[in-house]
Amino acid sequence: MIIAIDGPAGSGKSTTARLLAEKLNFIYLDTGAMYRAVTFYFLKNSVNLKDSEKICEALLEINLSIHFYDKFEIYISDKNVDKDIRSTKVNEFVSFVSQIELVRKKMVEIQRKFSENRNIVIEGRDIGSYVFPNAEFKFFLIADLFERAKRRFKEIRDDSSITVNSLLENLKKRDEIDSNRSISPLIKAQDAIEIDTTSLTIDEQVKKIYNIINK
């Protein structure tokens, strides 16, 4: 069974998906972390993000792999990069990198292969609309922009100069890029169930989705 959870940054989908997977005893797949890992690799290796040939070369060299033992983990060349991919620099460029067709094609290929014959909760921005259009359950999480900025602020640890207002502007920009990109934009699948998480705790979000699935 595949459960797809989509939504904009800061809507709570990653934590909700992870906890829901634990509750259901399913595997959790964090697609956002995959795009962050590619972004981290590109930045670290000074890949020209406007040069498709260089991007293609980098994607052949990256050696990105995902694993799920007790938790979801992402590796580049056998090194766990879970902590490296949460920087403000990665935040700044991840939306741009994730709209590159070559990148999306490779990530979707990995996601589909990893999910074959598994019970899995997978989250992102185009999971229900594009990656797994036949998923048994589809949810689309939304939240007030300011609330999303506050949530993201709590996650930032590497830059004390970051403010809630600067994150709010960053999220606005990301929403615009993600919603208007030509390749797999952020959209709600027609058969997805929309959940507003603005005033919900993470536990309430998980419980709400869990109850819908059980029914």
Tab-separated table of C-alpha atoms in Angstrom:
chain	number	residue	atom	x	y	z
A	1	MET	CA	0.000	0.000	0.000
A	2	ILE	CA	1.198	3.501	-0.812
A	3	ILE	CA	0.075	6.534	1.180
A	4	ALA	CA	0.982	9.843	-0.504
A	5	ILE	CA	1.263	13.064	1.506
A	6	ASP	CA	1.870	16.295	-0.416
A	7	GLY	CA	1.982	19.943	0.532
A	8	PRO	CA	4.142	23.082	0.643
A	9	ALA	CA	7.229	23.501	2.838
A	10	GLY	CA	6.435	23.827	6.522
A	11	SER	CA	2.974	22.272	6.307
A	12	GLY	CA	4.097	19.451	8.587
A	13	LYS	CA	4.123	16.700	6.000
A	14	SER	CA	7.589	15.272	6.742
A	15	THR	CA	7.104	14.776	10.483
A	16	THR	CA	3.512	13.661	9.986
A	17	ALA	CA	4.524	11.130	7.329
A	18	ARG	CA	7.297	9.739	9.518
A	19	LEU	CA	5.095	9.346	12.594
A	20	LEU	CA	2.216	7.945	10.560
A	21	ALA	CA	4.552	5.341	9.080
A	22	GLU	CA	5.649	4.365	12.598
A	23	LYS	CA	2.030	4.066	13.734
A	24	LEU	CA	1.120	1.894	10.743
A	25	ASN	CA	4.413	-0.026	10.846
A	26	PHE	CA	5.081	1.151	7.269
A	27	ILE	CA	8.303	2.373	5.672
A	28	TYR	CA	8.747	6.167	5.501
A	29	LEU	CA	10.263	7.819	2.422
A	30	ASP	CA	11.308	11.483	2.645
A	31	THR	CA	11.520	12.708	-0.963
A	32	GLY	CA	12.357	16.246	0.149
A	33	ALA	CA	15.546	14.911	1.732
A	34	MET	CA	16.484	13.359	-1.601
A	35	TYR	CA	16.257	16.700	-3.415
A	36	ARG	CA	18.110	18.352	-0.541
A	37	ALA	CA	20.878	15.780	-0.870
A	38	VAL	CA	21.265	16.492	-4.586
A	39	THR	CA	21.283	20.241	-3.860
A	40	PHE	CA	23.922	19.755	-1.155
A	41	TYR	CA	26.080	17.751	-3.573
A	42	PHE	CA	25.722	20.315	-6.359
A	43	LEU	CA	26.651	23.195	-4.052
A	44	LYS	CA	29.563	21.334	-2.490
A	45	ASN	CA	30.970	20.493	-5.914
A	46	SER	CA	30.210	23.897	-7.501
A	47	VAL	CA	28.011	22.398	-10.217
A	48	ASN	CA	26.704	25.017	-12.672
A	49	LEU	CA	22.947	24.763	-12.175
A	50	LYS	CA	22.276	26.180	-15.631
A	51	ASP	CA	24.534	23.752	-17.485
A	52	SER	CA	22.587	20.574	-18.308
A	53	GLU	CA	25.752	18.728	-19.345
A	54	LYS	CA	27.431	19.415	-15.981
A	55	ILE	CA	24.237	18.455	-14.156
A	56	CYS	CA	24.063	15.176	-16.073
A	57	GLU	CA	27.700	14.429	-15.214
A	58	ALA	CA	27.087	15.214	-11.532
A	59	LEU	CA	24.016	12.946	-11.404
A	60	LEU	CA	26.098	10.088	-12.795
A	61	GLU	CA	28.777	10.698	-10.157
A	62	ILE	CA	26.646	11.425	-7.089
A	63	ASN	CA	26.110	7.810	-5.944
A	64	LEU	CA	23.004	8.701	-3.939
A	65	SER	CA	21.253	5.908	-2.059
A	66	ILE	CA	18.353	5.695	0.393
A	67	HIS	CA	17.867	3.155	3.163
A	68	PHE	CA	15.275	2.323	5.753
A	69	TYR	CA	16.302	0.289	8.755
A	70	ASP	CA	14.896	1.807	11.945
A	71	LYS	CA	14.529	5.150	10.173
A	72	PHE	CA	14.901	6.786	6.769
A	73	GLU	CA	18.496	7.642	5.930
A	74	ILE	CA	20.131	9.166	2.865
A	75	TYR	CA	23.695	8.615	1.727
A	76	ILE	CA	26.075	10.088	-0.813
A	77	SER	CA	29.045	7.845	-1.591
A	78	ASP	CA	28.261	5.763	1.516
A	79	LYS	CA	28.310	8.821	3.816
A	80	ASN	CA	25.183	9.696	5.775
A	81	VAL	CA	24.258	13.298	4.878
A	82	ASP	CA	21.059	13.659	6.924
A	83	LYS	CA	22.520	16.547	8.961
A	84	ASP	CA	24.321	18.253	6.061
A	85	ILE	CA	21.168	18.765	3.989
A	86	ARG	CA	19.319	21.008	6.491
A	87	SER	CA	21.485	24.118	6.055
A	88	THR	CA	20.138	27.536	5.067
A	89	LYS	CA	22.216	27.366	1.871
A	90	VAL	CA	20.460	24.172	0.830
A	91	ASN	CA	17.115	25.771	1.765
A	92	GLU	CA	17.903	28.627	-0.578
A	93	PHE	CA	18.602	26.475	-3.636
A	94	VAL	CA	16.543	23.299	-3.202
A	95	SER	CA	13.440	24.600	-5.012
A	96	PHE	CA	15.506	25.601	-8.034
A	97	VAL	CA	17.339	22.259	-8.136
A	98	SER	CA	14.140	20.266	-7.703
A	99	GLN	CA	12.601	21.796	-10.824
A	100	ILE	CA	15.477	20.608	-13.046
A	101	GLU	CA	14.042	17.892	-15.287
A	102	LEU	CA	17.151	15.676	-15.187
A	103	VAL	CA	17.142	15.755	-11.385
A	104	ARG	CA	13.431	14.978	-11.073
A	105	LYS	CA	13.664	12.108	-13.533
A	106	LYS	CA	16.447	10.452	-11.539
A	107	MET	CA	14.753	11.016	-8.160
A	108	VAL	CA	11.381	9.677	-9.341
A	109	GLU	CA	13.123	6.601	-10.759
A	110	ILE	CA	14.745	5.933	-7.358
A	111	GLN	CA	11.474	6.572	-5.489
A	112	ARG	CA	9.436	4.204	-7.655
A	113	LYS	CA	12.050	1.454	-7.510
A	114	PHE	CA	12.436	1.768	-3.727
A	115	SER	CA	8.659	1.586	-3.212
A	116	GLU	CA	7.979	-1.570	-5.230
A	117	ASN	CA	5.983	-4.179	-3.264
A	118	ARG	CA	6.268	-2.255	0.005
A	119	ASN	CA	3.880	-0.678	2.483
A	120	ILE	CA	5.121	2.883	2.423
A	121	VAL	CA	4.263	6.445	3.436
A	122	ILE	CA	5.851	8.873	1.011
A	123	GLU	CA	5.745	12.666	1.101
A	124	GLY	CA	6.669	15.469	-1.249
A	125	ARG	CA	5.045	17.963	-3.588
A	126	ASP	CA	3.959	15.809	-6.522
A	127	ILE	CA	3.630	12.315	-5.047
A	128	GLY	CA	-0.128	11.921	-5.444
A	129	SER	CA	-0.351	13.942	-8.650
A	130	TYR	CA	2.614	12.474	-10.539
A	131	VAL	CA	4.966	10.007	-8.833
A	132	PHE	CA	2.255	7.648	-7.528
A	133	PRO	CA	-1.048	8.693	-9.151
A	134	ASN	CA	-2.568	5.329	-8.173
A	135	ALA	CA	-1.669	5.556	-4.487
A	136	GLU	CA	-4.357	4.024	-2.270
A	137	PHE	CA	-4.521	7.160	-0.100
A	138	LYS	CA	-3.627	10.743	-0.986
A	139	PHE	CA	-3.467	13.677	1.414
A	140	PHE	CA	-2.640	17.324	0.759
A	141	LEU	CA	-1.517	19.339	3.785
A	142	ILE	CA	-1.784	23.114	3.935
A	143	ALA	CA	-1.048	25.685	6.648
A	144	ASP	CA	-0.959	29.440	7.205
A	145	LEU	CA	2.248	30.954	5.791
A	146	PHE	CA	3.301	32.600	9.065
A	147	GLU	CA	2.756	29.360	10.977
A	148	ARG	CA	4.897	27.523	8.426
A	149	ALA	CA	7.675	30.129	8.821
A	150	LYS	CA	7.618	29.671	12.608
A	151	ARG	CA	7.907	25.901	12.209
A	152	ARG	CA	10.823	26.232	9.818
A	153	PHE	CA	12.529	28.702	12.200
A	154	LYS	CA	12.585	26.009	14.891
A	155	GLU	CA	14.412	23.676	12.499
A	156	ILE	CA	17.225	26.105	11.600
A	157	ARG	CA	20.370	25.618	13.660
A	158	ASP	CA	23.259	26.754	11.498
A	159	ASP	CA	22.583	30.491	11.133
A	160	SER	CA	21.676	32.752	14.052
A	161	SER	CA	21.010	35.676	11.671
A	162	ILE	CA	17.896	33.981	10.221
A	163	THR	CA	14.573	35.491	11.314
A	164	VAL	CA	10.969	34.333	11.023
A	165	ASN	CA	10.301	37.173	8.551
A	166	SER	CA	13.187	36.176	6.293
A	167	LEU	CA	11.942	32.584	6.345
A	168	LEU	CA	8.453	33.806	5.512
A	169	GLU	CA	9.799	35.520	2.391
A	170	ASN	CA	11.784	32.401	1.509
A	171	LEU	CA	8.665	30.244	1.809
A	172	LYS	CA	6.676	32.669	-0.353
A	173	LYS	CA	9.349	32.391	-3.023
A	174	ARG	CA	9.468	28.596	-2.742
A	175	ASP	CA	5.689	28.332	-3.025
A	176	GLU	CA	5.744	30.427	-6.174
A	177	ILE	CA	8.544	28.378	-7.745
A	178	ASP	CA	7.059	25.016	-6.749
A	179	SER	CA	3.525	25.882	-7.863
A	180	ASN	CA	4.500	27.401	-11.213
A	181	ARG	CA	7.274	25.120	-12.415
A	182	SER	CA	6.525	23.390	-15.708
A	183	ILE	CA	7.642	19.959	-14.480
A	184	SER	CA	5.520	18.259	-11.805
A	185	PRO	CA	4.327	21.426	-10.033
A	186	LEU	CA	3.012	21.505	-6.479
A	187	ILE	CA	-0.686	20.789	-6.977
A	188	LYS	CA	-3.391	18.966	-5.085
A	189	ALA	CA	-4.401	15.725	-6.816
A	190	GLN	CA	-8.118	15.682	-7.634
A	191	ASP	CA	-8.763	12.742	-5.311
A	192	ALA	CA	-6.530	13.972	-2.458
A	193	ILE	CA	-7.969	14.789	0.960
A	194	GLU	CA	-6.981	18.316	2.047
A	195	ILE	CA	-6.030	18.882	5.686
A	196	ASP	CA	-5.328	22.325	7.163
A	197	THR	CA	-2.628	21.843	9.807
A	198	THR	CA	-2.377	25.482	10.955
A	199	SER	CA	-3.968	24.894	14.341
A	200	LEU	CA	-3.154	21.189	14.659
A	201	THR	CA	-0.342	19.642	16.648
A	202	ILE	CA	1.731	16.963	14.936
A	203	ASP	CA	-0.019	14.291	17.011
A	204	GLU	CA	-3.408	15.644	15.923
A	205	GLN	CA	-2.350	15.603	12.275
A	206	VAL	CA	-1.190	11.998	12.526
A	207	LYS	CA	-4.329	10.902	14.370
A	208	LYS	CA	-6.598	12.580	11.813
A	209	ILE	CA	-4.933	10.870	8.851
A	210	TYR	CA	-4.671	7.544	10.692
A	211	ASN	CA	-8.406	7.581	11.445
A	212	ILE	CA	-9.264	8.325	7.793
A	213	ILE	CA	-7.141	5.369	6.644
A	214	ASN	CA	-8.705	3.046	9.227
A	215	LYS	CA	-12.198	3.979	8.108
